Short mmCIF file of C-alpha atoms and ligand atoms in Angstrom, two decimals:
data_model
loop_
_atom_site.label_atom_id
_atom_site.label_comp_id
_atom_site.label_asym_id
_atom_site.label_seq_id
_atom_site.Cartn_x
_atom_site.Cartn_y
_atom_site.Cartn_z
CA UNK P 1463 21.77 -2.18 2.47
CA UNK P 1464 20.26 -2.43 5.78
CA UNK P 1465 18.36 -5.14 6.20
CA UNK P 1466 15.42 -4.74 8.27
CA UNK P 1467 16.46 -7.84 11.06
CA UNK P 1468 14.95 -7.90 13.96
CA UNK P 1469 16.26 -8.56 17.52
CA UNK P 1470 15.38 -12.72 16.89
CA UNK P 1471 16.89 -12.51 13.48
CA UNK P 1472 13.77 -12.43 11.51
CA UNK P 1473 14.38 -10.70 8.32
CA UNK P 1474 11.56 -8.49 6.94
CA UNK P 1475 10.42 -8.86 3.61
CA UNK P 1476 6.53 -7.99 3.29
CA UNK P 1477 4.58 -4.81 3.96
CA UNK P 1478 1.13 -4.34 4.23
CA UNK P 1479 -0.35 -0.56 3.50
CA UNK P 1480 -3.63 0.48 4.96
CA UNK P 1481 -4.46 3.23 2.38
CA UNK P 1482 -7.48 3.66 4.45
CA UNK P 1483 -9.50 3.28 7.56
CA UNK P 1484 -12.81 3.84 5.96
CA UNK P 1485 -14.99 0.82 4.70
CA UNK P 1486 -17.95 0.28 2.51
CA UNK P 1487 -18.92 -2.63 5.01
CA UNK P 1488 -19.46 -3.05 8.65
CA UNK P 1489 -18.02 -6.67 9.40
CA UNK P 1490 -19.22 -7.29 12.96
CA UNK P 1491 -15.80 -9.13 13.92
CA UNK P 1492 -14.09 -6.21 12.51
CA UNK P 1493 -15.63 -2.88 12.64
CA UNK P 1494 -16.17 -1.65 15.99
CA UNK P 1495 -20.34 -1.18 16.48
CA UNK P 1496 -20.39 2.27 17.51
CA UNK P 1497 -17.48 2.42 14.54
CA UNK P 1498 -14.38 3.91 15.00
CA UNK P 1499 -12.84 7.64 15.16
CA UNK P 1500 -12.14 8.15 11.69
CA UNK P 1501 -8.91 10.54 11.02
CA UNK P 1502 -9.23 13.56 8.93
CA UNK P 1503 -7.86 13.83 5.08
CA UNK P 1504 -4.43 15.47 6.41
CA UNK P 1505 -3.87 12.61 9.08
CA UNK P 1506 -3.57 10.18 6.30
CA UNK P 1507 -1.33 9.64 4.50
CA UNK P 1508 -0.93 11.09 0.86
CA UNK P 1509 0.11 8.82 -2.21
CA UNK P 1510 3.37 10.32 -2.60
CA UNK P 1511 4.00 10.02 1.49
CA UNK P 1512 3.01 6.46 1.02
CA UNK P 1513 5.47 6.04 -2.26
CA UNK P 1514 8.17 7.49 -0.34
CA UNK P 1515 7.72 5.21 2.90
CA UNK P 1516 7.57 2.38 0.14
CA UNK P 1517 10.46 3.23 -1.47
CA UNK P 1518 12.69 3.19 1.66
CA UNK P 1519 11.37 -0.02 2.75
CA UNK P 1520 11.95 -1.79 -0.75
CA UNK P 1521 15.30 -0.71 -0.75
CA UNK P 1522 15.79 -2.01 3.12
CA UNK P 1523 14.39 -5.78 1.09
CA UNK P 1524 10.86 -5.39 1.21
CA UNK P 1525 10.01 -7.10 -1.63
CA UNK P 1526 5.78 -7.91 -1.02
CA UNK P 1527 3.52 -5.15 -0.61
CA UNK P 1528 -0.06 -5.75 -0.14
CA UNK P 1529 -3.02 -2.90 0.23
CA UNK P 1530 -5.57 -2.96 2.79
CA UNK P 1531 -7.56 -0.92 4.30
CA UNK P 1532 -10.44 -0.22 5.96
CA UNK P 1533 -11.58 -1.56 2.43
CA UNK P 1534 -8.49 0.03 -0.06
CA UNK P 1535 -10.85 0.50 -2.78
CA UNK P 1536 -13.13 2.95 -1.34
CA UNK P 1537 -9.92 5.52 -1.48
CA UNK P 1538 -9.86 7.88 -4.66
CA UNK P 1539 -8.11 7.01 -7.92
CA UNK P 1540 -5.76 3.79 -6.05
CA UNK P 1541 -5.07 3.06 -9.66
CA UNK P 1542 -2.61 6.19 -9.43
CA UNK P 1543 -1.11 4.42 -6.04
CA UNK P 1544 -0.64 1.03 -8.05
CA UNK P 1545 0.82 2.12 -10.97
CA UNK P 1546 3.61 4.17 -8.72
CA UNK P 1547 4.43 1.31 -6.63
CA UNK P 1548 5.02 -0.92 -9.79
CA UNK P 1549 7.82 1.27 -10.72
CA UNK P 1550 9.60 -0.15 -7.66
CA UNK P 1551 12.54 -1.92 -8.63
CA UNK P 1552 12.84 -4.45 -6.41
CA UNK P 1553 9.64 -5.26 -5.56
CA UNK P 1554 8.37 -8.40 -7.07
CA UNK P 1555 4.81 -9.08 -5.58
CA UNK P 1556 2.32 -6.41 -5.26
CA UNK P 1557 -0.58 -7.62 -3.59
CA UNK P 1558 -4.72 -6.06 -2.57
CA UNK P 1559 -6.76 -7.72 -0.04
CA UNK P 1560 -10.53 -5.96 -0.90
CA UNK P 1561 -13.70 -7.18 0.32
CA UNK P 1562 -15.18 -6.54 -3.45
CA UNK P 1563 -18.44 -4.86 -3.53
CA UNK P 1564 -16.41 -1.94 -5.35
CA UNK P 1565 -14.29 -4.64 -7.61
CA UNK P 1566 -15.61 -5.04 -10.58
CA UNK P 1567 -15.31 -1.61 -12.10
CA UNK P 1568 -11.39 -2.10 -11.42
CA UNK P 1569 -10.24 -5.19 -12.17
CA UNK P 1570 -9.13 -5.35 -15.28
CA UNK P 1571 -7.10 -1.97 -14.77
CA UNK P 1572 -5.75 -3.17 -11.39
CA UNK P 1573 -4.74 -6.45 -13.83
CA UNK P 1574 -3.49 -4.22 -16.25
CA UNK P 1575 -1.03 -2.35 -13.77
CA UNK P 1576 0.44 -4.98 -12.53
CA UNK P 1577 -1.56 -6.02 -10.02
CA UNK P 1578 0.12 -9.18 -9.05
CA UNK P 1579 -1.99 -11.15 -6.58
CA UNK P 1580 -5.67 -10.35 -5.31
CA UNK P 1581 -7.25 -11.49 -1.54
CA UNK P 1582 -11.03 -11.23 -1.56
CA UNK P 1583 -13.03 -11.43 1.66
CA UNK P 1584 -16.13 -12.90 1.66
CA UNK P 1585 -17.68 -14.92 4.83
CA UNK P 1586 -20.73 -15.96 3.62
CA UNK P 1587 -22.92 -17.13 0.31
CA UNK P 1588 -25.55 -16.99 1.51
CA UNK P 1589 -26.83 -13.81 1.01
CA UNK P 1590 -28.90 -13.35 4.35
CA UNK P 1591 -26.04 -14.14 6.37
CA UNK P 1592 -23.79 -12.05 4.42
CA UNK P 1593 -26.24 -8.97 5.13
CA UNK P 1594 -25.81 -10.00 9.18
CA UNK P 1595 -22.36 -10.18 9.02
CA UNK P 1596 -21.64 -7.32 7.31
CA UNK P 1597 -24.62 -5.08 7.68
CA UNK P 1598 -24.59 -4.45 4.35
CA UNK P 1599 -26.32 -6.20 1.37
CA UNK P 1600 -23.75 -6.98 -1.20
CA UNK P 1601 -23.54 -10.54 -2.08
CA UNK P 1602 -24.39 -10.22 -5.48
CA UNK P 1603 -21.67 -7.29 -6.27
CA UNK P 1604 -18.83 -9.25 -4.54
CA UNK P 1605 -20.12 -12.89 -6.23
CA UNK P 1606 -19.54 -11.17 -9.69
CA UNK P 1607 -16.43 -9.90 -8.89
CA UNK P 1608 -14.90 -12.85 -7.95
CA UNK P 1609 -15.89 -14.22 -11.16
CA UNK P 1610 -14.16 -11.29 -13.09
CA UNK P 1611 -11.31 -11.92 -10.57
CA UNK P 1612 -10.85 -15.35 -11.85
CA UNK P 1613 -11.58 -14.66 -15.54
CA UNK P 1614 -8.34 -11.96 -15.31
CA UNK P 1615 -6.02 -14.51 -14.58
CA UNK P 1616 -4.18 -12.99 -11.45
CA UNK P 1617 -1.20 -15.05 -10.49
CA UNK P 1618 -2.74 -15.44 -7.15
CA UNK P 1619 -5.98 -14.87 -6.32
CA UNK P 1620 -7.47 -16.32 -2.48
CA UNK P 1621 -10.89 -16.25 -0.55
CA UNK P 1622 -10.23 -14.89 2.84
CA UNK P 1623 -13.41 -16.53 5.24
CA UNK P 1624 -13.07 -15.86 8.53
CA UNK P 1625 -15.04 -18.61 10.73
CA UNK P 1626 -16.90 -18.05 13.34
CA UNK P 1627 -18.54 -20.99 15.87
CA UNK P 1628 -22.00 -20.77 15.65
CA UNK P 1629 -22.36 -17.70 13.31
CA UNK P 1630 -21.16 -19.22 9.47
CA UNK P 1631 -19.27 -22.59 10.54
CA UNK P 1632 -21.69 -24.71 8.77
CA UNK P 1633 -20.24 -23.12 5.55
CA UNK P 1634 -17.66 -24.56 5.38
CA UNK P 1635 -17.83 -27.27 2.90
CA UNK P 1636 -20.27 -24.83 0.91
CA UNK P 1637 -17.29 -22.57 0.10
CA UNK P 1638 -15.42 -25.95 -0.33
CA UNK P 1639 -17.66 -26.80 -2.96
CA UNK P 1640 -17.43 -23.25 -4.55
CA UNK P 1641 -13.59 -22.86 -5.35
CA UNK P 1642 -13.14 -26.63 -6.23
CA UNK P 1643 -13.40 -26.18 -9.62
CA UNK P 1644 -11.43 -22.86 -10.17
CA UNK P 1645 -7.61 -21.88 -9.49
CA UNK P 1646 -8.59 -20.44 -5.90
CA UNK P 1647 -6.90 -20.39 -2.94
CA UNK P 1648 -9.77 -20.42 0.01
CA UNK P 1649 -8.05 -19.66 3.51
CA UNK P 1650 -10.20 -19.71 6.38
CA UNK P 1651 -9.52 -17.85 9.38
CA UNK P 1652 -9.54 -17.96 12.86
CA UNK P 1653 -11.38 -15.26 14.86
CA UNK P 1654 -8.86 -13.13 15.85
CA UNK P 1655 -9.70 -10.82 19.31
CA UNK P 1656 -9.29 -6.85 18.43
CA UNK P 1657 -10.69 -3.94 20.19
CA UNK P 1658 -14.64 -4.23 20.20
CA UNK P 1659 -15.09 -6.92 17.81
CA UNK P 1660 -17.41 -9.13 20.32
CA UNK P 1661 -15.05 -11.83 20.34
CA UNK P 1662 -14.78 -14.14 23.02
CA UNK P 1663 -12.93 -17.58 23.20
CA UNK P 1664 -16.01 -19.43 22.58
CA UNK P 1665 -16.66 -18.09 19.33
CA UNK P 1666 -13.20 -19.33 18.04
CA UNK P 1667 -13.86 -22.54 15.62
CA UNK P 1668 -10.42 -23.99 15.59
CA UNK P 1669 -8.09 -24.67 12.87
CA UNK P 1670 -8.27 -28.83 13.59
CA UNK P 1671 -12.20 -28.76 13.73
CA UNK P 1672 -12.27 -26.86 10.59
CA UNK P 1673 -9.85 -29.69 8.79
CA UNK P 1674 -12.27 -32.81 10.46
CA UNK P 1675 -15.34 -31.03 8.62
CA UNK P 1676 -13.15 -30.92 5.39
CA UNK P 1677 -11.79 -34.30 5.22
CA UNK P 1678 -15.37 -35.62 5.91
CA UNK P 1679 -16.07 -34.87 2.48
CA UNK P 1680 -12.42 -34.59 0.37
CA UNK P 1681 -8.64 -35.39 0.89
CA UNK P 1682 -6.48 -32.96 1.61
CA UNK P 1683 -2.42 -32.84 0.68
CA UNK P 1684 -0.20 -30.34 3.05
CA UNK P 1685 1.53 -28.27 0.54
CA UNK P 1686 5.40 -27.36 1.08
CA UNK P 1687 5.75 -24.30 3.65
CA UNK P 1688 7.29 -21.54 2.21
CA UNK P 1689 9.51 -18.93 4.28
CA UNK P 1690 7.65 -16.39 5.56
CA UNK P 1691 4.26 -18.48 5.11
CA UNK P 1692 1.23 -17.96 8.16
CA UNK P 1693 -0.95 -20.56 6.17
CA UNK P 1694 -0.94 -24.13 6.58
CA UNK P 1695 -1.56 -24.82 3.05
CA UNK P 1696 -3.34 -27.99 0.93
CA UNK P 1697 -4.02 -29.36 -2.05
CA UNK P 1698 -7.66 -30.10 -2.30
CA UNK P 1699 -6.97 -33.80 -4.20
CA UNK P 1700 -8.64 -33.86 -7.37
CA UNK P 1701 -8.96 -30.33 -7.76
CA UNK P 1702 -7.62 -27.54 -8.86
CA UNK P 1703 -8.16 -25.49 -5.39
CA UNK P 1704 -6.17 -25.30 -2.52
CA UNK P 1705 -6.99 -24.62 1.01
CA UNK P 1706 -5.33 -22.75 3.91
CA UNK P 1707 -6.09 -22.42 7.34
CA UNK P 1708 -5.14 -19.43 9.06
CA UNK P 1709 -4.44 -20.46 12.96
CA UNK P 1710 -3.09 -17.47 14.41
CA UNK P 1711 -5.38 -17.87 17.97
CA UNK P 1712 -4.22 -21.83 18.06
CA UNK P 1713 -1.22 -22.76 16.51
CA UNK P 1714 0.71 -19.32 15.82
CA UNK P 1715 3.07 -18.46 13.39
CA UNK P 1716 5.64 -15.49 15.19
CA UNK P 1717 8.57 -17.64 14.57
CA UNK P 1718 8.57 -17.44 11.02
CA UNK P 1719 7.30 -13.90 10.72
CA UNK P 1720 8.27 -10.98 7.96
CA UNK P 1721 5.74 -8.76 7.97
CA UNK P 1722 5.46 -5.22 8.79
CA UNK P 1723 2.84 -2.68 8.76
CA UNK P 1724 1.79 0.95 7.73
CA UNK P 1725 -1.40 1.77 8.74
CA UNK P 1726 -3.03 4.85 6.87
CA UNK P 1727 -2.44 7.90 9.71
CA UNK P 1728 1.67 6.79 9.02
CA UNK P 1729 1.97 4.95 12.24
CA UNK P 1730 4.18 1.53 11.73
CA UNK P 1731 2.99 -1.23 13.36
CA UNK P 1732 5.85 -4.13 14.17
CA UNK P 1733 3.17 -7.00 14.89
CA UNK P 1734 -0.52 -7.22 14.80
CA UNK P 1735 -0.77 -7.68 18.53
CA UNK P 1736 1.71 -5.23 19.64
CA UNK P 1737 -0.24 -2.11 20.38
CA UNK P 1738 2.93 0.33 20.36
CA UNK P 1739 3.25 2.25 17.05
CA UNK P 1740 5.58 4.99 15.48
CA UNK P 1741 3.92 7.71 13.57
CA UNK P 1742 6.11 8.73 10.66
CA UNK P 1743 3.51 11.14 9.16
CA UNK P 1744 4.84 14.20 10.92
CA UNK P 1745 8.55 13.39 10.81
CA UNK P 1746 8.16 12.99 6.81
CA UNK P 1747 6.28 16.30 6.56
CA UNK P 1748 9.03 18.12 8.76
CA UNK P 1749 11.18 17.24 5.98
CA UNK P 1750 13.60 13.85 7.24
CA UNK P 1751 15.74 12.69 4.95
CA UNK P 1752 15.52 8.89 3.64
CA UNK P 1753 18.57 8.14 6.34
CA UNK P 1754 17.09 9.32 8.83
CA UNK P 1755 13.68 7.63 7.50
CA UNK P 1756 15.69 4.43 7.47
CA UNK P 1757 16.88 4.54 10.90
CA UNK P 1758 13.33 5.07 12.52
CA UNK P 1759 12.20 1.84 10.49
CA UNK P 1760 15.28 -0.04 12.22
CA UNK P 1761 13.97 1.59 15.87
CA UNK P 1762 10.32 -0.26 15.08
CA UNK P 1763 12.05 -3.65 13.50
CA UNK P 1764 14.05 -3.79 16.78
CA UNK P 1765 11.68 -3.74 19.07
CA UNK P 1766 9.51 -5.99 17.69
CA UNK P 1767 8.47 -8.70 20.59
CA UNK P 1768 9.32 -12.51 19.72
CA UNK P 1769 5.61 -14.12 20.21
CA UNK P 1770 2.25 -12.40 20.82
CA UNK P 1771 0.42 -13.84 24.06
CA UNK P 1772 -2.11 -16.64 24.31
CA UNK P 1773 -5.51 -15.37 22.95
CA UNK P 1774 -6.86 -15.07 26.09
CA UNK P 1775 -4.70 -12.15 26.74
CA UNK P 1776 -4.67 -10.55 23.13
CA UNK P 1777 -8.28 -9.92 23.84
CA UNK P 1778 -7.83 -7.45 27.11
CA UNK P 1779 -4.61 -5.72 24.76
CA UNK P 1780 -5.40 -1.85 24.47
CA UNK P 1781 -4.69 -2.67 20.62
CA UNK P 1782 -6.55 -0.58 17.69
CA UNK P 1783 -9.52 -2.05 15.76
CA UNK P 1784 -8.51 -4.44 12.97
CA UNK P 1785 -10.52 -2.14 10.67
CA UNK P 1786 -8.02 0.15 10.59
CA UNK P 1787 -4.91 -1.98 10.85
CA UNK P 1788 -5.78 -3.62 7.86
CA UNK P 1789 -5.34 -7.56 8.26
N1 SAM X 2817 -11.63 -4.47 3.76
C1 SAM X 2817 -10.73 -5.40 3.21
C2 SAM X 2817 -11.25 -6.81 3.33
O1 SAM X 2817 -12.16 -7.04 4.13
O2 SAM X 2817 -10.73 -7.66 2.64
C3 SAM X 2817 -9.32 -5.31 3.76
C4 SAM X 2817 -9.16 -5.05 5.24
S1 SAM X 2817 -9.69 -6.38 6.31
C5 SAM X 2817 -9.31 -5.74 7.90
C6 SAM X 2817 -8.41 -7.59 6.02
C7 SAM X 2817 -8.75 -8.99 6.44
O3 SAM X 2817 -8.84 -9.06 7.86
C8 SAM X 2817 -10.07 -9.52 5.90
O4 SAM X 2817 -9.87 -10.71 5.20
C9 SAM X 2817 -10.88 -9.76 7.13
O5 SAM X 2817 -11.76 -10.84 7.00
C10 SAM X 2817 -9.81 -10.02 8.17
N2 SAM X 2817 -10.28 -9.81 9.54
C11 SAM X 2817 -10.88 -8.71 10.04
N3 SAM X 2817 -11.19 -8.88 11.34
C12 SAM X 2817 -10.76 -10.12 11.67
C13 SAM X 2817 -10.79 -10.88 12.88
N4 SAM X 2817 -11.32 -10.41 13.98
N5 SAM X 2817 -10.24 -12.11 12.87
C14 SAM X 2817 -9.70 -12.62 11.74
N6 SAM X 2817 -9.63 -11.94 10.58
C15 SAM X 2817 -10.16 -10.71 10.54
FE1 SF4 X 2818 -14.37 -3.51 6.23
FE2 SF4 X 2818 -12.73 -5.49 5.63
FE3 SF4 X 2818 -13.24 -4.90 8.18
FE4 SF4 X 2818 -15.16 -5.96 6.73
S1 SF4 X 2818 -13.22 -6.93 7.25
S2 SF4 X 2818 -15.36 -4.15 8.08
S3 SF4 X 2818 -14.76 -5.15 4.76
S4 SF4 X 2818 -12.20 -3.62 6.75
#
C-alpha cells in the first residue's frame, strides 16, 4: 500500500468530505456577506465520484472520514452517501460535523447506519444572539437536536463553539454549564481568518483567556493527546463532560497533522491554509484509473507545506471561504 506520507513524514489518516457548499445558515465568521459563487449540480461531485475518491484514499490508510459541508445535511438523500461509505473496509470512524437545524428528522437513521461520531455547531444559547450570528432563527430546532443527539448514544458526540471577543465570549461558562451533566465533548474555537469572514486579530479570544474564565468556576484535567489530535483536551472534574480548546491562530497544531481534504467541486485541499488545490472531478470523469487516481493523491500529500503562517498573514492568503472548505 502506499501510504499517503508527506514530505515531513506525516502520515495521513483522516479525510474530511465537503458534500456541499450550500448552507441553511449564514454564520457571519463563515459565510462570506455578499455569499459565495455557488457551483452548479455537475461541478459537484456525485455520490458515487465521492465513493470512489473514498475508496482510494481508505485503501492508501485513511481510516476517519468526516462530512461537512456548507452544512452536509442540506444535500439530498446523504443517508444513501452514509450507508456506502460504511461498506468501507478499513475505515473505522465515520464522522458528520452539521450545524443541526435539519438534524432531528435524521438522527436516528444516521445512528442506525453507522454513523459513528457526530460534531454539532452551535455558538450561542441564547437565541437572539444565535439569530445575529447566524442570520437565521433556529435555536430551538438545533437545541432539540442535540438532545436527540445525546439520547442516540453516538460514540462521540462534541459542541463545536467558535469564540469570538466581544461578540459571544461571555458564554462561555453558559455552555460550560450546559454539557456538564451529559457525555459531551464542548470544543471551543478560535476565530480562524478566511476570505471575507470580517476577522481581524482583535476579535481573536485566545485559547489561555478562554481556560482563566473556565477554571474561575471548575477544575480542569488535561486529557492524554492522542496522535493526530488538534484539541487540547480536559476532563471537566466532577463531570461527565470534557472540554477542548481548539488553538489553531495561537498555539498551532501542523506538526502533528493527518488530515486531508475534498471539498465538494473535487478539488483536494492538503491544509486549510494552503490555497493551492487539485481538482480531480474532471480527471475521474475522463475515465483515470484508481493508479493513476492514487498517484495524483501522492502529488497533493507531497506538497503539502510543513506549518501555515502566523495569523496575521493567513488573513491576506487568497484562500477560499471556510463555507465551502468545510472545517
Ligand atoms: N455547516 C456545518 C457546521 O457548521 O457544523 C459544517 C461546516 S462548518 C464550515 C465546520 C466548522 O467550521 C463549524 O464548526 C464552524 O463553526 C467552523 N468554522 C467556520 N468558520 C470558522 C472560523 N472562521 N473560525 C473557526 N471555525 C470556523
Ligand atoms: Fe454554514 Fe456551518 Fe458555515 Fe455556519 S459554519 S455558515 S452553518 S457552513
Amino acid at each position: 500500500m502506499n501510504q499517503l506520507i508527506d514530505s515531513f513524514g506525516r502520515i495521513h489518516t483522516y479525510l474530511r468530505i465537503s458534500v456541499t457548499d450550500r448552507c441553511n445558515l449564514r454564520c457571519t465568521y463563515c459565510m462570506p456577506a455578499e455569499g459565495i459563487a455557488l457551483k452548479r449540480k455537475d461541478e459537484i461531485l456525485t455520490y458515487e465520484e465521492i465513493y470512489r475518491i473514498a475508496k482510494a484514499f481508505v485503501e492508501m490508510g485513511i481510516n476517519k472520514i468526516r462530512l461537512t459541508g456548507g452544512e452536509p445535511l442540506v444535500r439530498k438523500d446523504l443517508e444513501v452517501l452514509v450507508e456506502k461509505l460504511k461498506s468501507l473496509p478499513g475505515l473505522d470512524v465515520l464522522a458528520m460535523t452539521t450545524n443541526a437545524v435539519l438534524l432531528k428528522d435524521k438522527v436516528s437513521i444516521l445512528k442506525k447506519l453507522g454513523l459513528n461520531a457526530l460534531n454539532i455547531s452551535i455558538d450561542s444559547l441564547q437565541k437572539e444572539r444565535f439569530k445575529e450570528i447566524t442570520l437565521r432563527d433556529d435555536l430551538d430546532n438545533v437545541l432539540e437536536a442535540i438532545d436527540m443527539a445525546v439520547k442516540a448514544n453516538f460514540d462521540s458526540l462534541k459542541l463545536n463553539v467558535v469564540i469570538i471577543a466581544h461578540k459571544n465570549d461571555n458564554e462561555i461558562l453558559d455552555f460550560i454549564e450546559f454539557v456538564k451533566n451529559k457525555s459531551i465533548n464542548v470544543r471551543f474555537i478560535e476565530y480562524m481568518p478566511f476570505k471575507d469572514n470580517q476577522w481581524d486579530a482583535s476579535s481573536v479570544y485566545s485559547y489561555a483567556q478562554m481556560k482563566k474564565i473556565i477554571e474561575t468556576g471548575y477544575q480542569l484535567a488535561p486529557l492524554p493527546i492522542n496522535k493526530g489530535d488538534v484539541a487540547k483536551d480536559f476532563q471537566l472534574v466532577n463531570y461527565p463532560a470534557t472540554v477542548s480548546f481548539i488553538t489553531s491562530m495561537t498555539d498551532s497544531f501542523c506538526s502533528s497533522c493527518n488530515r486531508l481534504r475534498l471539498m465538494a467541486d473535487g478539488s483536494i485541499k492538503s491544509c486549510l491554509f494552503y490555497a493551492p488545490e487539485m481538482n480531480l472531478r474532471d480527471e475521474l470523469r475522463s475515465g483515470i484509473s484508481d493508479h493513476e487516481l492514487k498517484q495524483l493523491f501522492l502529488s497533493v500529500v507531497k506538497q503539502k507545506p510543513e506549518a501555515h503562517p502566523p495569523m496575521e498573514e493567513l488573513a491576506k492568503l487568497d484562500n477560499r471561504a471556510m463555507v465551502e472548505i468545510g472545517g
